Every structure is written in C-alpha cells, then in structure tokens.
Coordinates of C-alpha atoms and ligand atoms in Angstrom, one line a residue:
X1 CA 0.1 -0.1 -0.1
X2 CA 1.3 3.4 -0.8
X3 CA -0.1 6.5 0.9
X4 CA 0.7 10.2 -0.1
X5 CA 1.1 12.2 3.0
X6 CA 0.8 16.0 2.9
X7 CA 1.7 18.4 5.4
X8 CA 0.7 21.7 3.9
X9 CA 1.7 24.6 5.5
X10 CA 1.0 28.4 5.0
X11 CA 4.1 28.8 2.5
X12 CA 5.5 25.1 2.2
X13 CA 4.2 21.7 1.1
X14 CA 5.9 18.8 2.6
X15 CA 5.2 15.4 0.8
X16 CA 6.0 11.9 1.3
X17 CA 4.9 8.6 -0.4
X18 CA 4.9 6.0 2.2
X19 CA 4.5 2.3 2.4
X20 CA 2.9 1.9 6.0
X21 CA 5.0 -1.2 6.6
X22 CA 8.2 0.3 6.0
X23 CA 10.3 3.0 8.2
X24 CA 11.5 5.0 5.3
X25 CA 9.4 6.8 2.8
X26 CA 9.3 5.9 -0.7
X27 CA 9.6 9.5 -1.9
X28 CA 10.0 12.6 -0.2
X29 CA 10.1 16.4 -1.2
X30 CA 9.3 20.0 -0.1
X31 CA 8.1 22.8 -2.2
X32 CA 8.6 26.3 -0.8
X33 CA 6.9 29.7 -1.5
X34 CA 3.4 28.4 -2.1
X35 CA 0.7 30.5 -1.9
X36 CA 3.2 33.3 -3.1
X37 CA 4.6 32.1 -6.1
X38 CA 2.1 29.3 -6.9
X39 CA -1.3 28.1 -5.7
X40 CA -1.6 25.0 -3.6
X41 CA -3.2 23.1 -6.9
X42 CA -0.2 24.1 -8.8
X43 CA 2.1 22.8 -6.3
X44 CA 0.3 19.5 -6.1
X45 CA 0.4 19.2 -9.8
X46 CA 4.5 19.2 -9.2
X47 CA 3.8 16.7 -6.5
X48 CA 1.5 14.4 -8.8
X49 CA 4.2 14.6 -11.4
X50 CA 6.9 13.2 -8.8
X51 CA 4.4 10.6 -7.6
X52 CA 3.4 9.5 -11.2
X53 CA 5.4 6.2 -11.0
X54 CA 3.5 5.3 -7.7
X55 CA 0.3 3.5 -7.3
X56 CA -1.4 5.4 -4.8
X57 CA -4.0 3.8 -2.4
X58 CA -5.1 7.2 -0.3
X59 CA -3.9 10.4 0.7
X60 CA -3.3 11.4 4.2
X61 CA -3.3 15.3 5.4
X62 CA -1.9 16.4 8.6
X63 CA -4.3 18.8 10.1
X64 CA -3.4 20.7 13.0
X65 CA -6.6 21.6 14.8
X66 CA -9.2 19.3 15.3
X67 CA -11.1 20.8 17.8
X68 CA -13.7 19.0 20.1
X69 CA -14.9 17.2 17.1
X70 CA -12.1 14.9 16.2
X71 CA -10.6 12.4 18.7
X72 CA -9.4 10.2 15.8
X73 CA -8.7 10.5 12.1
X74 CA -11.5 11.2 9.8
X75 CA -12.2 10.1 6.1
X76 CA -12.6 13.3 4.5
X77 CA -16.1 14.7 3.0
X78 CA -17.8 17.8 2.8
X79 CA -18.9 17.7 6.5
X80 CA -15.6 16.7 7.5
X81 CA -14.2 19.8 5.5
X82 CA -16.9 22.1 7.2
X83 CA -15.9 20.8 10.6
X84 CA -12.2 21.6 10.1
X85 CA -13.3 25.1 8.8
X86 CA -15.0 25.6 12.2
X87 CA -11.6 25.1 13.9
X88 CA -10.1 27.9 12.1
X89 CA -10.3 30.4 14.8
X90 CA -8.5 27.9 17.0
X91 CA -5.5 27.8 14.6
X92 CA -5.7 30.7 12.2
X93 CA -2.3 30.1 10.9
X94 CA -2.5 26.3 10.2
X95 CA -6.0 25.0 9.5
X96 CA -6.7 27.5 6.5
X97 CA -3.5 26.2 4.5
X98 CA -4.6 22.5 5.8
X99 CA -8.0 23.1 4.2
X100 CA -6.4 24.6 0.9
X101 CA -4.3 21.6 0.6
X102 CA -7.2 19.3 1.4
X103 CA -9.4 21.0 -1.4
X104 CA -6.3 20.9 -4.1
X105 CA -5.7 17.2 -3.3
X106 CA -9.5 16.3 -3.7
X107 CA -9.5 18.3 -7.0
X108 CA -6.1 16.6 -8.1
X109 CA -7.0 13.1 -6.8
X110 CA -10.7 12.6 -6.8
X111 CA -10.7 8.9 -6.8
X112 CA -8.4 8.6 -4.0
X113 CA -9.8 8.2 -0.3
X114 CA -8.5 11.5 1.5
X115 CA -8.0 11.2 5.6
X116 CA -7.5 14.0 7.7
X117 CA -5.3 13.1 10.6
X118 CA -5.3 15.6 13.5
X119 CA -2.4 16.9 15.9
X120 CA -5.0 17.2 18.5
X121 CA -6.8 14.0 18.2
X122 CA -4.4 12.1 20.7
X123 CA -5.4 14.6 23.3
X124 CA -8.9 14.8 22.6
X125 CA -10.0 12.8 25.5
X126 CA -7.9 14.7 28.2
X127 CA -9.4 14.4 31.5
X128 CA -11.6 17.3 32.3
X129 CA -9.3 18.3 35.2
X130 CA -6.3 18.5 32.9
X131 CA -8.1 20.1 30.0
X132 CA -10.0 22.8 31.9
X133 CA -8.5 26.4 32.8
X134 CA -9.7 28.1 35.9
X135 CA -11.3 30.8 34.1
X136 CA -15.1 31.5 34.4
X137 CA -16.4 28.6 32.4
X138 CA -19.0 30.6 30.3
X139 CA -16.2 32.6 29.1
X140 CA -14.1 29.3 28.3
X141 CA -17.0 27.9 26.4
X142 CA -17.8 30.9 24.4
X143 CA -14.2 31.2 23.1
X144 CA -13.3 27.5 23.1
X145 CA -10.6 28.2 25.7
X146 CA -9.5 24.7 27.0
X147 CA -6.3 22.6 26.6
X148 CA -6.4 20.7 23.3
X149 CA -2.7 19.9 23.0
X150 CA -0.5 19.2 19.8
X151 CA 1.8 17.3 18.3
X152 CA -0.4 14.4 19.0
X153 CA 0.8 12.1 16.1
X154 CA 4.3 12.1 17.4
X155 CA 3.5 11.4 21.0
X156 CA 1.1 8.6 20.1
X157 CA 3.8 7.0 17.7
X158 CA 6.8 7.4 19.9
X159 CA 4.8 6.0 23.0
X160 CA 3.6 3.1 20.8
X161 CA 7.4 2.6 19.6
X162 CA 8.8 2.7 23.1
X163 CA 6.3 0.2 24.5
X164 CA 7.3 -2.1 21.9
X165 CA 11.2 -1.5 22.6
X166 CA 10.3 -2.3 26.4
X167 CA 8.4 -5.3 25.3
X168 CA 5.6 -4.0 27.6
X169 CA 1.9 -3.3 26.4
X170 CA 1.3 0.4 26.1
X171 CA -1.6 0.0 28.2
X172 CA 0.3 -1.0 31.3
X173 CA 2.9 1.8 31.2
X174 CA 3.1 5.3 32.4
X175 CA 5.3 7.6 29.9
X176 CA 6.4 10.9 29.7
X177 CA 7.1 11.6 25.8
X178 CA 9.1 14.7 25.2
X179 CA 8.8 16.0 21.6
X180 CA 11.6 18.3 21.4
X181 CA 11.9 20.0 18.2
X182 CA 11.3 23.6 16.9
X183 CA 8.0 23.2 18.5
X184 CA 8.3 21.2 21.8
X185 CA 5.8 19.5 24.0
X186 CA 5.5 17.0 26.9
X187 CA 2.9 14.3 27.1
X188 CA 1.8 12.3 30.0
X189 CA 0.8 9.0 28.4
X190 CA -0.8 7.0 31.1
X191 CA -1.7 3.4 30.2
X192 CA -2.1 4.5 26.7
X193 CA -4.0 7.7 26.8
X194 CA -2.6 11.2 26.8
X195 CA -3.9 12.6 30.3
X196 CA -1.5 15.8 30.4
X197 CA 0.3 17.8 27.7
X198 CA 2.1 21.0 27.9
X199 CA 0.8 22.7 24.9
X200 CA -2.8 24.3 25.6
X201 CA -5.4 26.0 23.7
X202 CA -2.6 27.0 21.4
X203 CA 0.8 25.9 20.7
X204 CA 2.3 28.6 22.7
X205 CA 2.0 27.1 26.0
X206 CA 4.6 24.9 27.8
X207 CA 8.1 24.2 27.1
X208 CA 10.6 26.7 25.7
X209 CA 10.7 26.3 22.0
X210 CA 12.6 27.6 18.7
X211 CA 10.9 31.0 18.7
X212 CA 8.0 30.6 21.3
X213 CA 8.0 31.6 24.8
X214 CA 6.2 28.4 26.2
X215 CA 4.7 29.1 29.8
X216 CA 4.5 33.0 30.5
X217 CA 2.6 34.6 33.5
X218 CA -0.5 35.8 31.8
X219 CA 0.0 38.8 33.8
X220 CA 3.2 39.6 31.8
X221 CA 0.9 39.4 28.6
X222 CA -1.2 42.2 30.1
X223 CA 1.8 44.0 30.9
X224 CA 3.1 44.1 27.3
X225 CA -0.5 45.0 26.2
X226 CA -0.6 47.9 28.7
X227 CA 2.7 49.0 27.5
X228 CA 1.2 50.0 24.4
X229 CA 2.3 47.2 22.2
X230 CA -0.5 45.9 20.1
X231 CA -2.0 42.6 20.1
X232 CA -0.1 41.5 16.7
X233 CA 3.3 42.7 18.0
X234 CA 2.9 40.8 21.2
X235 CA 1.6 37.6 19.2
X236 CA 4.8 38.1 17.1
X237 CA 7.0 38.5 20.2
X238 CA 5.8 35.4 21.9
X239 CA 5.5 33.3 18.8
X240 CA 8.4 34.3 16.8
X241 CA 11.0 36.3 18.7
X242 CA 11.1 34.4 22.0
X243 CA 12.1 30.7 23.1
X244 CA 15.7 29.5 22.3
X245 CA 16.3 32.4 19.6
X246 CA 14.8 35.0 21.8
X247 CA 17.1 34.3 24.7
X248 CA 20.2 33.1 22.5
X249 CA 20.1 35.6 19.9
X250 CA 17.9 36.0 16.4
X251 CA 18.0 33.3 13.8
X252 CA 19.6 30.8 16.4
X253 CA 18.8 27.4 17.0
X254 CA 20.0 24.8 19.6
X255 CA 23.0 23.8 17.5
X256 CA 24.2 27.7 17.1
X257 CA 23.3 28.2 20.9
X258 CA 25.1 25.0 22.0
X259 CA 28.3 26.2 19.9
X260 CA 28.3 29.5 21.4
X261 CA 27.6 28.5 25.0
X262 CA 30.6 26.1 24.5
X263 CA 32.6 29.2 23.7
X264 CA 31.4 31.0 27.2
X265 CA 28.5 33.1 25.8
X266 CA 26.3 33.4 28.8
X267 CA 22.9 34.4 27.2
X268 CA 23.4 31.0 25.2
X269 CA 24.2 29.0 28.3
X270 CA 20.9 30.7 29.9
X271 CA 19.0 29.6 27.0
X272 CA 20.0 26.2 27.4
X273 CA 19.4 25.9 31.2
X274 CA 16.1 27.6 31.0
X275 CA 15.0 25.2 28.3
X276 CA 16.4 22.0 30.1
X277 CA 14.9 23.3 33.4
X278 CA 11.6 23.8 31.9
X279 CA 11.5 20.2 30.5
X280 CA 12.6 18.8 33.8
X281 CA 10.0 20.6 35.6
X282 CA 7.3 18.9 33.3
X283 CA 8.7 15.5 33.6
X284 CA 8.3 15.9 37.5
X285 CA 4.9 17.2 37.1
X286 CA 3.8 14.3 35.0
X287 CA 5.3 11.6 37.0
X288 CA 3.2 13.2 40.0
X289 CA 0.1 13.7 38.0
X290 CA 0.3 9.9 36.9
X291 CA 1.3 8.7 40.3
X292 CA 4.4 7.0 39.0
X293 CA 6.7 6.6 36.0
X294 CA 7.9 3.6 33.9
X295 CA 9.7 5.4 31.0
X296 CA 10.6 8.9 29.5
X297 CA 10.9 9.3 25.8
X298 CA 12.6 11.6 23.9
X299 CA 12.2 12.6 20.4
X300 CA 12.2 15.6 18.0
X301 CA 15.5 17.2 16.5
X302 CA 16.7 18.2 19.9
X303 CA 15.6 15.1 21.7
X304 CA 17.1 12.6 19.0
X305 CA 20.3 14.8 18.6
X306 CA 21.4 16.7 21.4
X307 CA 23.5 14.7 23.6
X308 CA 24.1 17.4 26.2
X309 CA 20.3 18.5 26.3
X310 CA 19.3 14.9 26.9
X311 CA 22.0 14.7 29.8
X312 CA 20.7 18.0 31.6
X313 CA 17.1 16.7 31.3
X314 CA 17.8 13.3 32.5
X315 CA 20.5 13.9 35.0
X316 CA 19.7 13.9 38.6
X317 CA 16.1 12.1 38.3
X318 CA 17.5 9.2 40.7
X319 CA 14.9 10.1 43.0
X320 CA 12.3 9.1 40.4
X321 CA 14.0 5.9 39.7
X322 CA 15.9 6.6 36.6
X323 CA 19.5 5.7 36.4
X324 CA 20.9 7.7 33.6
X325 CA 23.8 6.1 31.5
X326 CA 25.8 8.7 29.9
X327 CA 27.8 6.2 28.0
X328 CA 24.9 5.2 26.3
X329 CA 23.7 8.8 26.0
X330 CA 26.8 9.6 23.9
X331 CA 26.5 6.8 21.7
X332 CA 23.1 7.2 20.2
X333 CA 22.9 6.9 16.6
X334 CA 19.5 7.0 15.0
X335 CA 18.8 6.2 11.4
X336 CA 16.5 4.5 9.0
X337 CA 17.5 0.9 10.7
X338 CA 17.8 1.9 14.4
X339 CA 14.9 4.2 15.4
X340 CA 15.1 3.6 19.3
X341 CA 17.8 3.7 21.5
X342 CA 18.3 3.4 25.5
X343 CA 20.0 6.0 27.5
X344 CA 19.0 4.5 30.9
X345 CA 21.3 1.7 32.7
X346 CA 19.7 -1.9 32.4
X347 CA 18.8 -1.9 36.3
X348 CA 17.2 1.2 35.8
X349 CA 13.7 1.0 37.1
X350 CA 12.6 4.0 34.9
X351 CA 13.7 3.4 31.4
X352 CA 15.0 6.5 29.1
X353 CA 14.6 6.0 25.5
X354 CA 15.4 8.1 22.4
X355 CA 13.1 7.2 19.4
X356 CA 13.2 8.7 16.1
X357 CA 9.6 10.0 15.6
X358 CA 8.0 9.6 12.2
X359 CA 4.9 11.3 12.0
X360 CA 4.6 10.8 8.2
X361 CA 4.6 7.1 8.9
X362 CA 2.1 7.3 11.8
X363 CA -0.2 9.4 9.3
X364 CA 0.0 6.8 6.5
X365 CA -0.8 4.2 9.3
X366 CA -4.0 6.1 10.3
X367 CA -4.7 6.6 6.5
X368 CA -4.4 3.0 6.0
X369 CA -6.5 2.0 9.0
X370 CA -9.1 4.3 7.8
X371 CA -9.2 3.0 4.4
X372 CA -9.4 -0.6 5.7
X373 CA -12.4 0.5 7.9
X374 CA -14.3 2.1 4.8
X375 CA -13.7 -0.9 3.1
X376 CA -15.5 -2.8 5.8
X377 CA -18.2 -0.5 5.6
X378 CA -18.2 -1.0 1.9
X379 CA -18.5 -4.6 2.2
X380 CA -21.0 -5.4 5.0
X381 CA -22.2 -8.7 3.2
X382 CA -22.8 -11.1 6.0
X383 CA -20.9 -14.4 6.0
X384 CA -23.0 -17.5 6.7
X385 CA -21.8 -19.9 9.4
X386 CA -22.0 -23.5 9.5
X387 CA -21.1 -25.5 12.6
X388 CA -19.1 -28.7 11.8
X389 CA -20.0 -31.6 14.0
X390 CA -17.1 -34.3 14.6
X391 CA -16.5 -36.0 11.3
X392 CA -14.0 -38.1 9.5
X393 CA -12.4 -37.8 6.0
X394 CA -11.0 -41.2 4.9
X395 CA -8.8 -42.4 1.8
X396 CA -10.4 -45.5 0.0
X397 CA -8.2 -47.9 1.7
X398 CA -9.2 -46.9 5.3
X399 CA -13.0 -47.0 4.0
X400 CA -12.4 -50.5 3.0
X401 CA -10.9 -51.7 6.0
X402 CA -13.7 -50.2 8.1
X403 CA -16.6 -51.1 6.0
X404 CA -15.7 -54.0 4.2
X405 CA -13.9 -54.5 0.7
X406 CA -16.8 -54.3 -1.4
X407 CA -18.5 -51.4 0.6
X408 CA -18.9 -48.0 -1.3
X409 CA -19.9 -44.7 0.3
X410 CA -23.6 -44.1 0.7
X411 CA -24.8 -40.8 0.0
X412 CA -26.9 -39.1 2.8
X413 CA -27.1 -35.5 2.2
X414 CA -25.0 -32.8 0.1
X415 CA -22.9 -30.3 2.0
X416 CA -22.6 -26.5 1.2
X417 CA -19.1 -26.7 -0.1
X418 CA -19.7 -27.9 -4.0
X419 CA -19.0 -31.7 -4.3
X420 CA -18.8 -32.5 -0.8
X421 CA -21.4 -34.9 1.0
X422 CA -22.1 -36.6 4.1
X423 CA -22.7 -40.2 4.1
X424 CA -24.7 -42.9 5.8
X425 CA -21.3 -44.6 7.0
X426 CA -20.3 -43.6 10.7
X427 CA -17.5 -44.9 12.8
X428 CA -16.5 -44.9 16.5
X429 CA -13.4 -42.9 17.5
X430 CA -11.3 -44.5 20.3
X431 CA -8.8 -42.8 22.6
X432 CA -7.2 -43.9 25.6
X433 CA -9.6 -42.3 27.8
X434 CA -13.0 -42.9 26.2
X435 CA -15.1 -43.4 22.7
X436 CA -17.3 -41.3 20.5
X437 CA -19.9 -43.1 18.9
X438 CA -21.6 -42.7 15.1
X439 CA -19.1 -40.0 13.8
X440 CA -20.0 -39.5 10.2
X441 CA -17.8 -40.1 7.1
X442 CA -17.8 -37.1 4.9
X443 CA -17.1 -37.7 1.0
X444 CA -15.4 -37.9 -1.5
X445 CA -12.5 -39.8 -0.5
X446 CA -9.4 -37.9 0.2
X447 CA -5.8 -38.7 -0.4
X448 CA -5.0 -38.7 3.5
X449 CA -7.3 -39.7 6.7
X450 CA -8.4 -36.5 8.8
X451 CA -10.5 -36.6 11.9
X452 CA -12.2 -33.7 13.0
X453 CA -13.1 -32.9 16.4
X454 CA -13.7 -30.2 19.1
X455 CA -12.0 -29.6 22.4
X456 CA -14.5 -31.1 24.2
X457 CA -14.5 -34.3 22.2
X458 CA -10.6 -34.5 22.7
X459 CA -11.1 -34.3 26.7
X460 CA -13.5 -37.1 26.1
X461 CA -11.1 -39.4 24.0
X462 CA -8.2 -38.2 26.2
X463 CA -6.1 -36.8 23.7
X464 CA -4.6 -33.5 22.8
X465 CA -5.0 -32.8 19.0
X466 CA -3.5 -29.9 17.5
X467 CA -5.4 -27.0 15.9
X468 CA -4.7 -27.3 12.3
X469 CA -5.7 -26.0 9.0
X470 CA -7.6 -29.0 7.3
X471 CA -5.1 -31.0 5.1
X472 CA -2.3 -30.4 7.4
X473 CA -2.2 -33.5 9.5
X474 CA 1.4 -34.2 9.5
X475 CA 2.4 -34.7 13.1
X476 CA -1.4 -34.5 14.3
X477 CA -2.6 -36.8 17.1
X478 CA -3.0 -40.6 16.8
X479 CA -6.6 -42.1 17.2
X480 CA -8.1 -45.3 16.6
X481 CA -11.2 -46.0 14.2
X482 CA -13.8 -48.6 14.4
X483 CA -16.3 -49.6 11.9
X484 CA -18.6 -52.6 11.3
X485 CA -15.8 -54.7 9.2
X486 CA -12.7 -53.5 11.3
X487 CA -10.5 -51.3 13.3
X488 CA -7.8 -49.3 12.0
X489 CA -5.2 -47.4 14.0
X490 CA -4.1 -44.1 12.6
X491 CA -0.8 -42.8 14.0
X492 CA -1.8 -39.3 13.1
X493 CA -4.7 -37.3 11.3
X494 CA -6.6 -36.2 14.4
X495 CA -7.1 -32.4 14.6
X496 CA -9.1 -29.6 15.8
X497 CA -9.8 -27.9 12.5
X498 CA -8.7 -24.0 12.6
X499 CA -11.9 -22.0 12.1
X500 CA -11.8 -20.6 8.3
X501 CA -14.1 -18.9 5.8
X502 CA -14.5 -20.7 2.4
X503 CA -14.7 -18.3 -0.4
X504 CA -14.3 -17.6 -4.1
X505 CA -11.6 -15.3 -5.6
X506 CA -14.5 -12.9 -6.2
X507 CA -15.7 -12.9 -2.5
X508 CA -12.1 -12.3 -1.5
X509 CA -11.7 -9.4 -3.7
X510 CA -14.9 -7.8 -2.3
X511 CA -13.7 -8.2 1.2
X512 CA -10.2 -7.3 0.4
X513 CA -8.5 -10.2 1.7
X514 CA -6.4 -13.0 0.3
X515 CA -5.9 -16.7 0.8
X516 CA -4.0 -17.5 4.0
X517 CA -5.0 -14.1 5.7
X518 CA -6.5 -14.3 9.2
X519 CA -9.3 -12.0 10.1
X520 CA -11.8 -11.3 12.7
X521 CA -15.3 -12.2 12.5
X522 CA -18.2 -10.7 14.8
X523 CA -21.2 -12.7 15.7
X524 CA -23.8 -10.4 16.6
X525 CA -27.6 -9.8 17.1
X526 CA -27.8 -13.5 18.9
X527 CA -27.8 -14.1 22.4
X528 CA -24.2 -14.1 23.3
X529 CA -22.2 -11.5 21.0
X530 CA -18.6 -12.9 20.1
X531 CA -15.6 -12.0 18.3
X532 CA -13.8 -14.9 16.6
X533 CA -10.0 -13.9 16.0
X534 CA -7.5 -15.9 13.9
X535 CA -10.2 -17.0 11.3
X536 CA -8.1 -18.3 8.2
X537 CA -9.4 -17.0 4.9
X538 CA -9.4 -20.1 2.3
X539 CA -10.0 -19.1 -1.5
X540 CA -10.8 -21.1 -4.3
X541 CA -13.2 -20.9 -7.3
X542 CA -14.6 -24.3 -6.0
X543 CA -15.6 -22.9 -2.6
X544 CA -19.1 -21.2 -1.6
X545 CA -18.9 -18.5 0.8
X546 CA -19.4 -19.9 4.3
X547 CA -17.5 -19.9 7.6
X548 CA -16.8 -23.0 9.5
X549 CA -16.5 -23.5 13.3
X550 CA -16.7 -26.6 15.6
X551 CA -19.5 -27.0 18.0
X552 CA -17.5 -25.8 21.1
X553 CA -17.2 -22.5 19.1
X554 CA -20.7 -22.7 17.9
X555 CA -21.9 -23.2 21.4
X556 CA -19.9 -20.3 22.9
X557 CA -21.7 -17.8 20.5
X558 CA -25.0 -19.7 21.1
X559 CA -25.3 -19.9 17.2
X560 CA -28.7 -21.0 15.7
X561 CA -29.0 -22.6 12.2
X562 CA -28.8 -19.9 9.6
X563 CA -26.5 -17.6 11.8
X564 CA -24.2 -14.9 9.8
X565 CA -21.1 -13.1 11.1
X566 CA -19.4 -10.2 9.9
X567 CA -15.9 -9.3 8.8
X568 CA -14.7 -6.8 11.4
X569 CA -10.9 -6.5 10.5
X570 CA -9.1 -6.6 7.2
X571 CA -5.3 -7.1 7.9
X572 CA -4.3 -4.0 5.7
X573 CA -2.6 -2.2 8.6
X574 CA 0.4 -3.0 10.8
X575 CA 1.0 -3.3 14.5
X576 CA 1.0 0.2 15.5
X577 CA -2.3 1.2 14.1
X578 CA -4.2 -2.1 15.0
X579 CA -3.2 -1.8 18.6
X580 CA -4.0 2.1 18.7
X581 CA -7.4 1.2 17.2
X582 CA -7.9 -1.4 20.0
X583 CA -7.1 1.3 22.5
X584 CA -9.6 3.8 21.0
X585 CA -12.2 1.1 21.5
X586 CA -11.6 0.7 25.3
X587 CA -14.2 2.9 27.1
X588 CA -13.0 5.9 28.8
Ligands
ADP601 P1 10.7 20.6 13.7 O1 9.8 20.8 14.8 O2 10.6 21.9 12.8 O3 10.3 19.5 13.1 P2 13.0 19.4 14.4 O4 12.4 18.3 15.2 O5 13.8 19.2 13.3 O6 12.1 20.6 14.2 O7 14.2 20.1 15.5 C1 14.7 21.3 15.3 C2 15.7 21.4 16.3 O8 16.8 20.4 16.5 C3 16.4 22.7 16.4 O9 16.6 23.4 17.4 C4 17.9 22.2 15.9 O10 18.9 23.0 16.4 C5 17.8 21.1 16.9 N1 18.9 20.1 16.4 C6 18.8 19.3 15.2 N2 20.0 18.6 15.2 C7 20.9 18.9 16.3 C8 22.0 18.5 17.0 N3 22.9 17.6 16.2 N4 22.5 18.8 18.1 C9 21.7 19.9 18.8 N5 20.4 20.3 18.2 C10 20.0 19.7 17.1

C-alpha cells in the first residue's frame, strides 16, 4: 500500500509517499513559497508529477486542529471539511492552509480516499481536570478556551514505539513523552492515553521552543499590552521572537546556541538551562499527576540529536527511579534501521529512550486504517456460518478396512461446499480415555485420513489434538477408528480444525482479503455476541462463501441455524495502528 502524506503549511508543502509497513519513505520532497509564487493546486500538480510512478491508495493530510470534534482521524467528506473550517478560529495560522491542501488534493486525486489526521486527536480525551483552565466556564465555552494539546501524532507514535522496545503493553505503562523540535511539547501518556500535555489552547504554552516562549505569566502578556504594544506585536514577540532564539539570539537554533555556549556565551548558556529546566519541571509534574513513571521518551530534532540537552534533562532524576547512562547517551545514533536507543542503565527502574519520531509514517498508518475501515463499511455482506460436528475424511483403503472390501459410500446429504457430501457410514473414535460413537464419514475420498473433533471431544477421548488448517495433518494426534468391518489405528490425522472461511476469488476481492489471511469475524444479534479472531481465509473457485467453526465454538456464541457473521478486520494495517485502534475501543 502506498499513501501520499501531505503536510501543507502556509508557505510550504512537505510530501512523502509512505508504505505504512516500512520505516523509510518511498519518495519525499518539499515545495517552498507556496501561496506566493503558486497556488496549492499548482504545487500539488508538481507533487503528482513526482508521484506518477507510484500507485497511490489514499492521501493522508496532516491537520493541526481538530477541536472538540475529532478524537480520531477522519475520512474526508464535505461535513469533515466544514468541521475543520469551524476550527479555523482555534488555529488561524494552520487550519486554512491545511484546508487549502485538502481542497487541492481532492481536485487532483478525486478517485482516492482522503483522510485527515489531527495533531490534537490524541489529546482529545484529556481528563476534564487537565483540559480545564480556571477561568469562568461560560467565557471558556464561548471562546473555546481549553487545553487541546498538539504534536499528538508524534506523541502517540513514539509512545507506541517505546512500548514495543520495552516489550511491554502500552496499556500498562506510564510514560512521559518529550517531543523537542522547533516546536516542543511534553505529554503524560498514562496507560495508553494522553492525560496531560504541555501545549494548551494553542501551541504557545508549555516548554521553551525554537521561537515560542512557552509558559509565561498571563500577567506579563497584560503588562506588554498595557505598555502600548498592540495585539499583533505581542503575538509576534511570543510566537516568533522568543524561546531559544529570543534568549540566545535572533535566528539561532539549539545547534548555534550550543556552539556559542561552549565558547562561553552566557546568554546562550542561560537559554540552554532555561530550556532543560522547563523540560525537567514537566517530567516531575507528569510523574506526579500519573502517580508514577515507567519511562521517559525523547524525540524531535533536539531529543534525537542533542547529547548534552538529553543529559541535562535526564541527570539527577535518580529520586524518580531513573538511572541515567551517559555512555549510552553519547553513543546514540538513530537512522532508518535503528529508530530507538536506550539511555538508561539496564537496572534502571524507569527507562529512558530516544525514539526517532515518524509523523508521516504514523499519518500513513492512520490513513491505511481508515481506508481498511471504509472497506469494511463498503462490504457489509454477512458471512453464513456453519457449525461442523465431529467427522472423518477417509482414503479409499481405510474406508474398505472399516466398512468391508466391497462397500461404497452411501450418499446421505449434500454439504454446502460443492462436491462435498455426508454419508450414511459412521465410525467410532477410540482414544485412551473414552469413545465417541456414530461419527459421520464425509465424502468424497481424500488422499489422507483426517478426523476433526472439538476440544470437548478431545477431553472425552483423552488426547491432545493440534489446531490445524484442513489438510495439514502431518504430526497431528493418533486415534483409533472402529467400523462394522474392522478397526484401524491411525498414527496421525486427528485435529481440531482451525476456524476458517471458504470463499471464491470474487468474494476475496470484495472483502479485500487474500488466501491465508487471518481475520476477525463478529457474531452479533444473537444471545451471546462474540468476536472470533484468527479466522483463516481459504480461497478457491470451487468454494462457496461460508465460515466453518466447530461445535464448541458454535455453542460459545449460542449460534442457531442460519447464523451469520460480519468481517470486522481486514489485515491491511500493521501493528502500531491496529493496537491504537484497539485502544480507542476501550471505554473511557
Ligand atoms: P521541527 O519541529 O521543525 O520538525 P526538528 O524536530 O527538526 O524541528 O528540530 C529542530 C531542532 O533540533 C533545532 O533546534 C535544531 O537546532 C535541533 N537540532 C538538530 N540537530 C541537532 C544536533 N545535532 N544538536 C543539537 N540540536 C540539534
């Protein structure tokens, strides 16, 4: 799958073509001076030219502000566009260009699904205590004044990545994620959810940034306004003339500041220590609000690259349980193959990790997931379910031993799969612990014997049968068959059939699955709803659409005759998004 990821700013367009399964982009580029020299549509025509060799599946757009409406990515239609438009007052600098990008992309790629992925979405369910500012509620409601938080795509991505590196479920971890780039923010990721974050109603609050002040006494803003500066001037000062550049010197970023500080420049030394002090303050605060801490995760240009800033932030946190490892810190090298490094000691109770963030890949993953979801919505056709009672498939030789040399199978009734039929002939199964009588033979003859039973049957027989795909009987369990004319001891052939769906190639195309995929199927509407995972897709032109489960599985879902299931998951996305999705499903 190839996703075009667009990050449309007011004057530039960054684009990547991403295969969500891969860490590095297939194509990337940036167009400058968009909006002045050329329209977004003209700019995207250049992107389309560059992308012409790629078969795109969808377009994913980074959208800065999703307000209260979006707690997840959204498939773009007119109503989504209107809702993004409604958030313009909250992000007057960003949402209009994001929208211009969406409109141009819809004109240029009308056949592709377009998905909006919001910087705010990960924080949309911040607890009330964290999102509320202590001002009169009516005023807050009228002006949309609350904490929204930003950089959500990056915080969610690095949290997920860190959990994988720690080999722990994200849902069990309390993390502080620190996105330290030109924009910078901290996030308390508590058991998978953002419960605090340092950017607020706008991206101006919180940490010291490249040119933004971060936290500031609102009284200071009032003082500036009262001093005679107008609103735009104060806006410019706080957003563009403050932060590291404000403290260190115009046009300087952390690299310049570190170089000057090393030469003894006191302004630059102060800039660095204000920056690191602020970050450390938030780490402590979030450990406190979460009631504990399992790991600190650093990312962004500064988090990924500045050895000395990492040291300043992470040193002297031993009281929190973090044992910082300076040797590891100095040897961090992140690239396309190594995207995570540990900078805490092995024995440290709290881990510290540096993770290479990849917002484009996250946007591609989210976009792919939405497209897969849409595929589901477009294909609601239910799947008929058949409960298979225990049965045997036999080769001709074994049949003759059991039923006599001159016996032939007697047709009893046709089965749903073309050419398959149940017969009058029945055998007994004999195991070390017990017997099962009247187990039906299903024709036609096969090249190998196969006996399919349920887990309950296993228990009665006293054997352990492996769960197997039909036909894969090598090394399966032994069983003895007894027929009217003789007894046959099979050294293998006894299995618990893996639940599966038979379908034609046309069905497979309609459900967007392939032979060998494993999917989830939901049984709903009955007395006991159930989702079966690990359902194997089996495709052949000779099949008829039907899901097969055994009697235990049927009983667990209290299935009646004529029951149907619905495909709930097409395996089009990789781990990160799948687990994010699962997380979103958990009730608040
Ligand atoms: P953006 O938020 O624009 O994506 P980045 O994540 O690229 O920004 O971060 C840019 C910041 O990272 C700048 O302050 C830059 O100085 C800093 N940075 C990048 N590389 C280094 C480095 N090797 N040492 C120190 N700081 C660095």
